[in-house]
DNA sequence: CCTCATCTGTCCTAAACCGAAAATTTCCGA
DNA sequence: TCGGAAATTTTCGGTTTAGGACAGATGAGG
């Protein structure tokens, strides 16, 4: 019985009991404490377990942490983009804020705007705007997605159809150089498209890293948007296209 | 058993009960008060908990103060009521949880139930259930009421109509001795009534202080409910009426 | 048979943890 | 406002645990 055999068993015990102790494992496998420590160190390195004094526990909230980290990614860029976007949203208007960390940043910047009617399908945004003393916040219904607090599904789409917005603020997973907006999640694409059809103007908030990525589902083309907010000049050909389409490109520094 | 093992458990207890006391935790884990204090200090440092004299509570964050205080009112009674109610909710069932501090307590007690489908129009409940690893949480749409995180209005009612629940758990502002359930808020009454018509069983959770109060709007009669959960025997005449109506009255101690 | 790589046990020092007691702060009723 | 009780912070010492270093054991491959 060696490392390779013990580690899956250790994981099984951990998942069953929620925790493991160095001492019990040593007794269970008939090896020394030091050997178990080495196993646990490897499992912790691989993020299978979380090491604590005297043993190990299951890693805490693996799902949410991913979103948390995504939120911190490019944080200063996102904030600058959000500020620029917020400046283009007049007080008193009706706005939709979609799922996403970028739109969440916009929500924070909108806290000072007066008399907005904000509709969102993002629980995090709703929580942020709950602090806002004036205006109205409306939450679309939907299935709560634990990973990112998004509300998705037919209920969400049906609710959105009942409104007409001045401005829709959406994010995306990736942008193609031909101006197409892409997303990883088909379910979300349906929501984004519905939002755009229900809005007079569409704003995209996306940091420049989205240009270096790709995703399978197509939301729409920049052609149908009024403005794009980002933090680096868009590739040359696309800039010309946007001009042709009458889509403003606002680049923050 | 050391620090690393206790802290996740402490968090779990805190999330379930809304608060923890140094003394209870010390007894629970069989360690001294000082040790628990060190744990709580660390959890507070990591913003997982908020330290208070004698124990710790969940970080306040969004909810407003008045609601926060209402939540603390009769807290132990509410918790006992919620526990009893949760015991009557089978695993795997579909449940609606209405606005209110009592229903919020029920949500905490339901965290351990498996494979529930919970629908709610209460943002606080949605936030609580977002931690739940299994089952589904669905949020009705609606206008976000800052005072208590409730989602109200026609959007909410329309969404509810799309479901059929095994059990509806509702609260109320006051109870009349003739068995009528009353509420201060007309808007909320409409939601409660819709919920009840869409459910096979109706549960009321209400602490005994509601008997000494009155309110203008009528939700329904206890006659239409399956069970009432409270913390003191109901007035004599009403007890007989409930028996006649086949409405169980569960009194927690 | 030899060699190399890997795993394991033992030893040792530094760090973490826990409980106890003293000093200080906070809370709450008079 | 004040005083006592409860809770907290601080400090200290004893005990457990962590993790690096090194040597022996084991097994595969040449």
Coordinates of C-alpha atoms (C1' of nucleotides) in Angstrom, one line a residue:
Chain A
X1 CA 0.0 0.0 0.0
X2 CA 1.6 3.2 -1.1
X3 CA 0.8 6.9 -1.7
X4 CA -1.1 6.2 -4.8
X5 CA -3.4 3.8 -3.0
X6 CA -4.0 5.8 0.1
X7 CA -4.9 9.2 -1.3
X8 CA -8.1 8.2 -3.0
X9 CA -9.1 6.5 0.3
X10 CA -8.3 9.5 2.2
X11 CA -10.5 11.6 0.0
X12 CA -13.3 9.2 0.4
X13 CA -13.1 9.3 4.2
X14 CA -12.8 13.1 4.1
X15 CA -15.9 13.4 1.9
X16 CA -17.8 11.1 4.2
X17 CA -16.9 12.6 7.5
X18 CA -16.1 16.2 6.3
X19 CA -12.8 16.0 7.9
X20 CA -9.8 13.7 8.6
X21 CA -7.1 13.7 11.3
X22 CA -3.5 12.8 10.8
X23 CA -3.6 10.5 13.8
X24 CA -6.7 8.5 12.7
X25 CA -5.4 8.1 9.2
X26 CA -2.1 6.9 10.4
X27 CA -3.8 4.3 12.5
X28 CA -6.2 3.4 9.7
X29 CA -3.4 2.8 7.2
X30 CA -0.8 1.5 9.6
X31 CA 1.8 4.1 8.7
X32 CA 3.5 6.9 10.6
X33 CA 2.1 10.4 11.1
X34 CA 4.8 11.8 8.9
X35 CA 3.7 9.7 5.9
X36 CA 0.1 10.9 6.3
X37 CA 1.3 14.5 6.5
X38 CA 3.0 14.0 3.2
X39 CA -0.2 12.7 1.7
X40 CA -2.2 15.5 3.0
X41 CA 0.3 18.0 1.8
X42 CA 0.0 16.6 -1.7
X43 CA -3.8 16.6 -1.6
X44 CA -3.8 20.1 -0.4
X45 CA -1.5 21.1 -3.1
X46 CA -3.9 19.7 -5.6
X47 CA -6.8 21.6 -3.9
X48 CA -8.6 18.4 -3.1
X49 CA -8.4 19.1 0.6
X50 CA -7.7 22.0 2.9
X51 CA -4.9 21.5 5.4
X52 CA -5.6 22.4 9.0
X53 CA -3.7 21.8 12.2
X54 CA -4.1 18.2 13.1
X55 CA -5.6 17.0 9.8
X56 CA -7.5 18.3 6.9
X57 CA -11.1 19.4 5.9
X58 CA -13.0 19.7 2.7
X59 CA -12.2 22.8 0.8
X60 CA -14.7 25.6 1.6
X61 CA -17.2 26.8 -1.0
X62 CA -15.4 25.9 -4.1
X63 CA -18.1 27.3 -6.4
X64 CA -18.4 30.8 -5.1
X65 CA -14.7 31.3 -4.8
X66 CA -14.3 31.1 -8.6
X67 CA -16.7 34.0 -9.0
X68 CA -15.0 35.9 -6.3
X69 CA -11.7 35.6 -8.0
X70 CA -13.2 36.5 -11.4
X71 CA -14.6 39.6 -9.8
X72 CA -11.1 40.6 -8.5
X73 CA -9.6 40.1 -12.0
X74 CA -8.8 43.3 -13.8
X75 CA -10.6 45.1 -11.0
X76 CA -9.3 48.5 -11.6
X77 CA -10.0 48.3 -15.3
X78 CA -13.5 47.1 -14.6
X79 CA -14.1 50.0 -12.3
X80 CA -12.9 52.6 -14.8
X81 CA -15.1 51.0 -17.5
X82 CA -18.0 51.0 -15.1
X83 CA -17.5 54.7 -14.2
X84 CA -17.5 55.7 -17.9
X85 CA -20.6 53.6 -18.5
X86 CA -22.4 55.2 -15.5
X87 CA -21.7 58.6 -16.9
X88 CA -23.6 57.7 -20.0
X89 CA -26.6 56.7 -18.0
X90 CA -28.9 59.7 -17.4
X91 CA -30.6 60.1 -14.0
X92 CA -34.2 59.0 -14.0
X93 CA -33.8 56.5 -16.8
X94 CA -34.8 52.8 -16.8
X95 CA -31.9 50.4 -17.0
X96 CA -31.3 46.7 -17.2
X97 CA -28.2 45.2 -15.7
X98 CA -27.3 41.7 -16.8
X99 CA -25.4 38.9 -15.1
X100 CA -21.6 39.5 -14.8
X101 CA -18.9 41.0 -12.8
X102 CA -18.6 44.0 -15.1
X103 CA -22.2 44.8 -14.8
X104 CA -21.9 44.4 -11.1
X105 CA -19.2 47.1 -11.1
X106 CA -21.6 49.4 -13.0
X107 CA -24.3 48.8 -10.4
X108 CA -21.8 50.1 -7.7
X109 CA -21.2 53.2 -9.8
X110 CA -24.9 53.8 -10.2
X111 CA -25.5 54.1 -6.4
X112 CA -25.3 57.9 -6.6
X113 CA -27.6 58.3 -9.6
X114 CA -31.0 59.5 -8.7
X115 CA -34.4 58.0 -9.5
X116 CA -33.2 55.2 -11.6
X117 CA -35.4 52.2 -12.3
X118 CA -33.1 49.3 -12.4
X119 CA -34.1 45.8 -13.4
X120 CA -31.6 43.0 -13.0
X121 CA -31.4 39.2 -13.1
X122 CA -28.3 39.2 -10.9
X123 CA -28.8 38.7 -7.2
X124 CA -25.5 40.3 -6.3
X125 CA -26.6 43.5 -8.1
X126 CA -29.9 43.4 -6.3
X127 CA -28.1 43.1 -3.0
X128 CA -25.8 46.1 -3.9
X129 CA -28.8 48.2 -5.0
X130 CA -30.8 47.4 -1.9
X131 CA -28.6 50.0 -0.3
X132 CA -29.8 52.7 -2.7
X133 CA -32.2 55.0 -0.9
X134 CA -34.1 56.3 -4.0
X135 CA -35.4 54.9 -7.2
X136 CA -36.7 51.5 -7.8
X137 CA -35.0 48.1 -8.1
X138 CA -36.8 45.3 -9.8
X139 CA -35.6 41.7 -9.8
X140 CA -36.5 39.3 -12.5
X141 CA -37.6 35.9 -11.3
X142 CA -35.7 32.8 -12.2
X143 CA -33.7 29.8 -11.1
X144 CA -31.0 30.9 -8.8
X145 CA -27.6 29.8 -10.1
X146 CA -25.3 29.4 -7.1
X147 CA -22.1 29.9 -9.1
X148 CA -22.7 33.5 -9.8
X149 CA -26.0 34.6 -8.3
X150 CA -27.6 34.8 -11.7
X151 CA -31.3 34.3 -12.2
X152 CA -31.9 32.3 -15.4
X153 CA -34.5 30.3 -17.2
X154 CA -37.9 31.0 -18.8
X155 CA -39.2 32.8 -15.8
X156 CA -36.5 35.4 -16.1
X157 CA -37.1 35.9 -19.9
X158 CA -40.9 36.1 -19.3
X159 CA -40.4 38.8 -16.7
X160 CA -38.0 40.8 -18.9
X161 CA -40.6 40.8 -21.7
X162 CA -42.9 42.8 -19.5
X163 CA -40.6 45.8 -19.6
X164 CA -39.1 48.3 -22.0
X165 CA -35.8 49.8 -21.0
X166 CA -34.0 53.0 -22.0
X167 CA -30.7 51.3 -21.6
X168 CA -29.5 47.7 -21.4
X169 CA -26.1 47.1 -19.9
X170 CA -24.7 43.7 -20.8
X171 CA -21.4 41.9 -20.5
X172 CA -20.1 39.0 -22.5
X173 CA -17.5 36.2 -22.3
X174 CA -15.7 37.1 -25.4
X175 CA -15.6 39.4 -28.4
X176 CA -14.8 38.5 -31.9
X177 CA -12.9 40.8 -34.2
X178 CA -15.9 40.9 -36.6
X179 CA -17.9 42.6 -33.8
X180 CA -19.8 39.5 -32.6
X181 CA -20.4 39.2 -28.9
X182 CA -20.0 35.7 -27.5
X183 CA -20.8 33.8 -24.4
X184 CA -20.1 30.5 -22.8
X185 CA -23.6 29.9 -21.6
X186 CA -26.4 29.3 -24.0
X187 CA -29.0 30.0 -21.3
X188 CA -27.5 33.4 -20.7
X189 CA -27.5 34.2 -24.4
X190 CA -31.3 33.9 -24.5
X191 CA -31.6 36.3 -21.7
X192 CA -29.2 38.8 -23.2
X193 CA -30.9 38.7 -26.5
X194 CA -34.3 39.3 -24.9
X195 CA -32.9 42.2 -23.0
X196 CA -31.6 43.8 -26.1
X197 CA -34.8 43.5 -28.0
X198 CA -36.6 45.2 -25.1
X199 CA -34.2 48.2 -25.0
X200 CA -33.9 51.4 -26.9
X201 CA -30.1 51.4 -26.4
X202 CA -27.6 48.7 -25.7
X203 CA -24.4 49.2 -23.8
X204 CA -21.6 46.6 -23.7
X205 CA -19.1 46.7 -20.8
X206 CA -16.1 44.4 -21.3
X207 CA -12.5 44.7 -20.5
X208 CA -9.9 44.2 -23.2
X209 CA -9.0 40.7 -22.1
X210 CA -12.3 39.6 -23.8
X211 CA -10.7 40.2 -27.2
X212 CA -8.2 37.5 -26.6
X213 CA -10.8 34.9 -25.8
X214 CA -13.5 33.0 -27.7
X215 CA -16.8 31.4 -26.7
X216 CA -19.3 29.2 -28.5
X217 CA -22.6 31.0 -28.3
X218 CA -23.3 34.2 -30.2
X219 CA -25.3 36.9 -28.4
X220 CA -25.4 39.7 -31.0
X221 CA -23.3 42.0 -33.1
X222 CA -21.9 45.3 -31.9
X223 CA -23.9 46.7 -34.8
X224 CA -27.0 46.5 -32.7
X225 CA -25.4 48.3 -29.8
X226 CA -25.2 52.0 -29.1
X227 CA -22.0 52.0 -27.2
X228 CA -19.1 49.8 -26.2
X229 CA -17.1 50.5 -23.0
X230 CA -13.7 49.0 -22.7
X231 CA -10.1 49.7 -21.5
X232 CA -8.0 49.4 -24.6
X233 CA -8.4 50.5 -28.2
X234 CA -10.3 47.9 -30.3
X235 CA -8.5 46.2 -33.1
X236 CA -8.2 48.4 -36.2
X237 CA -10.7 46.8 -38.5
X238 CA -13.4 46.6 -35.8
X239 CA -13.0 50.3 -35.0
X240 CA -13.8 51.2 -38.5
X241 CA -16.8 48.8 -38.5
X242 CA -18.1 50.4 -35.3
X243 CA -17.9 53.8 -36.9
X244 CA -19.8 52.6 -39.9
X245 CA -22.4 51.0 -37.6
X246 CA -22.7 54.2 -35.5
X247 CA -21.6 52.3 -32.4
X248 CA -19.7 54.5 -30.1
X249 CA -16.5 53.0 -28.6
X250 CA -15.5 54.6 -25.3
X251 CA -12.0 53.6 -24.2
X252 CA -11.1 54.4 -20.6
X253 CA -7.5 54.8 -19.5
Chain B
X1 CA -9.9 18.6 17.3
X2 CA -8.4 22.0 16.8
X3 CA -9.1 25.4 15.4
X4 CA -9.2 24.4 11.8
X5 CA -11.8 21.7 12.4
X6 CA -14.0 23.9 14.6
X7 CA -14.3 27.0 12.4
X8 CA -16.3 25.5 9.6
X9 CA -18.7 24.0 12.1
X10 CA -19.0 27.3 13.9
X11 CA -19.9 29.0 10.6
X12 CA -22.5 26.3 9.9
X13 CA -24.1 26.7 13.2
X14 CA -24.1 30.5 12.8
X15 CA -25.7 30.3 9.4
X16 CA -28.4 28.0 10.7
X17 CA -29.2 29.9 13.9
X18 CA -28.3 33.4 12.9
X19 CA -26.0 33.7 15.9
X20 CA -23.7 31.8 18.2
X21 CA -22.7 32.3 21.8
X22 CA -19.3 31.8 23.2
X23 CA -20.6 29.7 26.0
X24 CA -22.7 27.3 23.9
X25 CA -19.9 26.8 21.4
X26 CA -17.4 26.0 24.3
X27 CA -19.8 23.4 25.6
X28 CA -20.5 22.1 22.2
X29 CA -16.9 21.5 21.3
X30 CA -15.7 20.8 24.8
X31 CA -13.1 23.5 25.0
X32 CA -12.6 26.6 27.1
X33 CA -14.3 30.0 26.4
X34 CA -10.9 31.5 25.5
X35 CA -10.4 29.0 22.8
X36 CA -13.8 29.8 21.3
X37 CA -13.1 33.5 21.5
X38 CA -9.9 33.0 19.5
X39 CA -11.9 31.2 16.9
X40 CA -14.5 33.9 16.7
X41 CA -11.8 36.6 16.5
X42 CA -10.3 34.9 13.5
X43 CA -13.6 34.4 11.8
X44 CA -14.5 38.0 12.4
X45 CA -11.1 39.0 11.0
X46 CA -11.9 37.1 7.9
X47 CA -15.3 38.8 7.7
X48 CA -17.1 35.5 8.0
X49 CA -18.8 36.6 11.2
X50 CA -19.4 39.7 13.2
X51 CA -18.3 39.7 16.8
X52 CA -20.7 40.9 19.5
X53 CA -20.5 40.8 23.2
X54 CA -21.1 37.2 24.3
X55 CA -20.9 35.6 20.9
X56 CA -21.1 36.4 17.2
X57 CA -23.7 37.0 14.5
X58 CA -23.8 36.8 10.7
X59 CA -22.3 39.9 9.0
X60 CA -25.1 42.4 8.6
X61 CA -24.4 43.7 5.2
X62 CA -27.5 44.6 3.3
X63 CA -30.6 44.4 5.5
X64 CA -31.8 47.5 7.1
X65 CA -31.8 48.1 10.8
X66 CA -35.5 48.0 11.6
X67 CA -35.8 44.6 9.9
X68 CA -32.7 43.4 11.6
X69 CA -34.2 44.3 15.0
X70 CA -37.5 42.7 14.1
X71 CA -35.5 39.6 13.3
X72 CA -33.9 39.5 16.7
X73 CA -37.3 39.9 18.4
X74 CA -38.4 36.7 20.0
X75 CA -35.5 35.0 18.2
X76 CA -35.4 31.9 20.3
X77 CA -39.2 31.4 19.9
X78 CA -39.0 31.9 16.2
X79 CA -36.2 29.4 16.0
X80 CA -38.1 26.7 17.8
X81 CA -41.1 27.4 15.7
X82 CA -39.0 27.2 12.5
X83 CA -37.5 23.9 13.7
X84 CA -40.9 22.4 14.2
X85 CA -42.1 23.6 10.8
X86 CA -39.0 22.2 9.1
X87 CA -39.7 18.8 10.6
X88 CA -43.1 18.8 8.9
X89 CA -41.5 19.5 5.5
X90 CA -40.4 16.3 3.8
X91 CA -37.2 16.1 1.8
X92 CA -37.7 16.4 -1.9
X93 CA -40.8 18.5 -1.7
X94 CA -41.6 21.8 -3.3
X95 CA -42.0 24.7 -0.9
X96 CA -42.9 28.4 -1.1
X97 CA -41.4 30.7 1.6
X98 CA -43.1 34.0 1.9
X99 CA -41.7 37.4 3.1
X100 CA -41.1 37.6 6.8
X101 CA -38.6 37.0 9.6
X102 CA -40.3 33.8 10.7
X103 CA -40.2 32.3 7.3
X104 CA -36.6 33.4 7.1
X105 CA -35.9 31.3 10.2
X106 CA -37.6 28.4 8.5
X107 CA -35.2 28.8 5.5
X108 CA -32.3 28.5 7.8
X109 CA -33.7 25.3 9.3
X110 CA -34.2 23.9 5.8
X111 CA -30.5 24.1 4.9
X112 CA -30.0 20.5 5.9
X113 CA -33.0 19.2 3.9
X114 CA -32.1 17.5 0.7
X115 CA -33.3 18.1 -2.8
X116 CA -35.9 20.7 -2.0
X117 CA -37.3 23.0 -4.6
X118 CA -37.8 26.3 -2.8
X119 CA -39.5 29.3 -4.3
X120 CA -39.4 32.6 -2.5
X121 CA -40.1 36.2 -2.9
X122 CA -37.7 37.2 -0.1
X123 CA -34.2 38.2 -1.1
X124 CA -32.9 37.4 2.3
X125 CA -34.1 33.8 2.0
X126 CA -32.7 33.6 -1.4
X127 CA -29.3 34.7 0.0
X128 CA -29.5 32.1 2.7
X129 CA -30.4 29.3 0.4
X130 CA -27.7 30.3 -2.1
X131 CA -25.4 28.4 0.3
X132 CA -27.4 25.2 0.0
X133 CA -25.4 22.7 -2.1
X134 CA -28.3 20.7 -3.4
X135 CA -31.8 21.3 -4.6
X136 CA -33.1 24.3 -6.5
X137 CA -33.9 27.8 -5.4
X138 CA -36.2 29.9 -7.5
X139 CA -36.7 33.6 -7.0
X140 CA -40.0 35.3 -8.0
X141 CA -39.5 38.5 -9.7
X142 CA -40.8 41.7 -8.4
X143 CA -40.2 45.2 -7.1
X144 CA -37.5 45.0 -4.4
X145 CA -38.7 46.5 -1.1
X146 CA -35.7 47.9 0.7
X147 CA -37.3 47.7 4.1
X148 CA -37.3 43.9 4.3
X149 CA -35.9 42.5 1.0
X150 CA -39.3 41.5 -0.2
X151 CA -40.2 41.1 -3.8
X152 CA -43.8 42.4 -4.4
X153 CA -46.1 43.6 -7.1
X154 CA -47.8 42.0 -10.1
X155 CA -44.5 40.5 -11.4
X156 CA -44.3 38.5 -8.2
X157 CA -47.8 37.3 -8.4
X158 CA -47.6 36.4 -12.1
X159 CA -44.5 34.3 -11.4
X160 CA -46.1 32.5 -8.5
X161 CA -49.0 31.5 -10.7
X162 CA -46.6 29.4 -12.8
X163 CA -46.0 27.0 -10.0
X164 CA -47.8 24.5 -7.8
X165 CA -46.3 23.9 -4.4
X166 CA -46.5 21.0 -2.0
X167 CA -46.3 23.3 0.9
X168 CA -46.7 27.1 1.3
X169 CA -45.1 28.6 4.4
X170 CA -46.4 32.0 5.2
X171 CA -46.2 34.5 8.1
X172 CA -48.6 37.2 9.1
X173 CA -48.7 40.5 11.1
X174 CA -51.5 39.5 13.4
X175 CA -54.0 36.8 14.2
X176 CA -57.6 37.3 15.2
X177 CA -59.3 35.1 17.8
X178 CA -61.7 34.0 15.1
X179 CA -58.9 32.4 13.2
X180 CA -58.4 35.2 10.6
X181 CA -54.8 36.0 9.5
X182 CA -54.1 39.7 9.2
X183 CA -51.4 41.8 7.6
X184 CA -50.4 45.4 7.6
X185 CA -49.6 45.5 3.9
X186 CA -52.3 45.1 1.3
X187 CA -49.7 44.4 -1.4
X188 CA -48.4 41.4 0.6
X189 CA -51.9 40.1 1.2
X190 CA -52.3 39.6 -2.5
X191 CA -49.1 37.6 -2.7
X192 CA -50.0 35.5 0.3
X193 CA -53.4 34.6 -1.1
X194 CA -52.0 33.7 -4.5
X195 CA -49.5 31.4 -2.8
X196 CA -52.2 29.6 -0.8
X197 CA -54.3 29.0 -3.9
X198 CA -51.2 27.5 -5.6
X199 CA -50.4 25.1 -2.8
X200 CA -51.6 21.7 -1.6
X201 CA -50.9 22.6 2.0
X202 CA -50.6 25.8 3.9
X203 CA -48.4 26.3 6.9
X204 CA -48.5 29.3 9.1
X205 CA -45.5 30.3 11.3
X206 CA -46.2 33.0 13.8
X207 CA -45.0 33.6 17.4
X208 CA -47.6 34.1 20.1
X209 CA -47.1 37.9 20.2
X210 CA -49.1 38.1 17.0
X211 CA -52.2 37.2 19.0
X212 CA -52.0 40.5 20.9
X213 CA -51.9 42.6 17.8
X214 CA -54.2 43.5 15.0
X215 CA -53.9 44.6 11.4
X216 CA -56.2 46.0 8.8
X217 CA -55.9 43.5 5.8
X218 CA -57.3 40.0 5.9
X219 CA -55.2 37.2 4.2
X220 CA -57.3 34.2 5.0
X221 CA -58.7 32.0 7.7
X222 CA -56.9 29.3 9.6
X223 CA -59.6 27.1 8.2
X224 CA -57.8 27.0 4.9
X225 CA -54.5 26.0 6.4
X226 CA -53.1 22.5 7.2
X227 CA -51.1 23.5 10.2
X228 CA -50.2 26.4 12.4
X229 CA -46.8 26.6 14.2
X230 CA -46.6 28.8 17.2
X231 CA -45.0 29.0 20.7
X232 CA -47.9 29.3 23.1
X233 CA -51.3 27.6 23.2
X234 CA -53.9 29.4 21.1
X235 CA -56.9 31.0 22.9
X236 CA -59.4 28.3 23.9
X237 CA -62.2 29.1 21.4
X238 CA -59.8 29.2 18.5
X239 CA -58.3 25.8 19.5
X240 CA -61.7 24.2 19.2
X241 CA -62.3 25.9 15.9
X242 CA -59.0 24.6 14.5
X243 CA -59.9 21.1 15.6
X244 CA -63.2 21.5 13.8
X245 CA -61.4 22.8 10.7
X246 CA -58.9 20.0 10.8
X247 CA -56.1 22.5 11.1
X248 CA -53.2 21.1 13.2
X249 CA -51.9 23.4 15.8
X250 CA -48.2 22.7 16.7
X251 CA -47.1 24.4 19.9
X252 CA -43.3 24.5 20.6
X253 CA -42.0 25.0 24.0
Chain C
dC1 C1' 23.4 -8.2 -9.9
dC2 C1' 23.4 -3.3 -10.0
dT3 C1' 21.4 1.3 -10.2
dC4 C1' 18.1 4.6 -9.8
dA5 C1' 13.8 6.5 -8.3
dT6 C1' 10.3 6.5 -5.0
dC7 C1' 8.4 5.7 -0.8
dT8 C1' 8.7 5.4 4.2
dG9 C1' 10.3 5.8 9.1
dT10 C1' 13.0 8.4 12.5
dC11 C1' 14.9 12.5 14.5
dC12 C1' 14.7 17.3 15.5
dT13 C1' 13.5 22.3 15.7
dA14 C1' 10.1 25.8 14.9
dA15 C1' 5.4 26.9 15.0
dA16 C1' 0.7 26.4 16.3
dC17 C1' -2.6 25.5 19.7
dC18 C1' -4.8 25.2 24.2
dG19 C1' -5.8 26.3 29.0
dA20 C1' -5.0 29.3 33.1
dA21 C1' -4.7 33.5 35.5
dA22 C1' -4.4 38.4 35.7
dA23 C1' -5.7 42.9 33.9
dT24 C1' -9.0 45.5 31.4
dT25 C1' -13.2 46.7 29.1
dT26 C1' -18.1 46.4 28.3
dC27 C1' -22.7 45.8 29.8
dC28 C1' -26.7 46.6 32.5
dG29 C1' -29.6 47.7 36.3
dA30 C1' -30.1 50.9 40.2
Chain D
dT1 C1' -23.9 58.5 36.9
dC2 C1' -22.2 54.6 39.2
dG3 C1' -20.9 49.8 40.8
dG4 C1' -20.8 45.0 40.2
dA5 C1' -21.0 41.2 37.1
dA6 C1' -19.9 39.3 32.8
dA7 C1' -17.0 39.3 28.9
dT8 C1' -12.7 40.2 26.7
dT9 C1' -7.9 40.9 26.1
dT10 C1' -3.2 39.9 27.3
dT11 C1' 0.4 37.1 28.7
dC12 C1' 2.6 32.9 29.8
dG13 C1' 3.9 28.0 29.9
dG14 C1' 3.0 23.2 28.6
dT15 C1' 1.7 20.2 24.9
dT16 C1' 0.9 18.8 20.3
dT17 C1' 1.8 19.2 15.4
dA18 C1' 4.3 20.6 11.2
dG19 C1' 7.7 19.9 8.0
dG20 C1' 12.7 19.5 6.6
dA21 C1' 16.7 16.3 6.5
dC22 C1' 18.6 12.0 6.2
dA23 C1' 18.9 7.0 5.8
dG24 C1' 16.9 2.5 5.0
dA25 C1' 13.6 -0.3 2.2
dT26 C1' 11.3 -1.6 -2.0
dG27 C1' 10.7 -2.5 -6.7
dA28 C1' 11.3 -1.7 -11.8
dG29 C1' 14.4 -1.9 -15.5
dG30 C1' 18.9 -2.6 -17.7

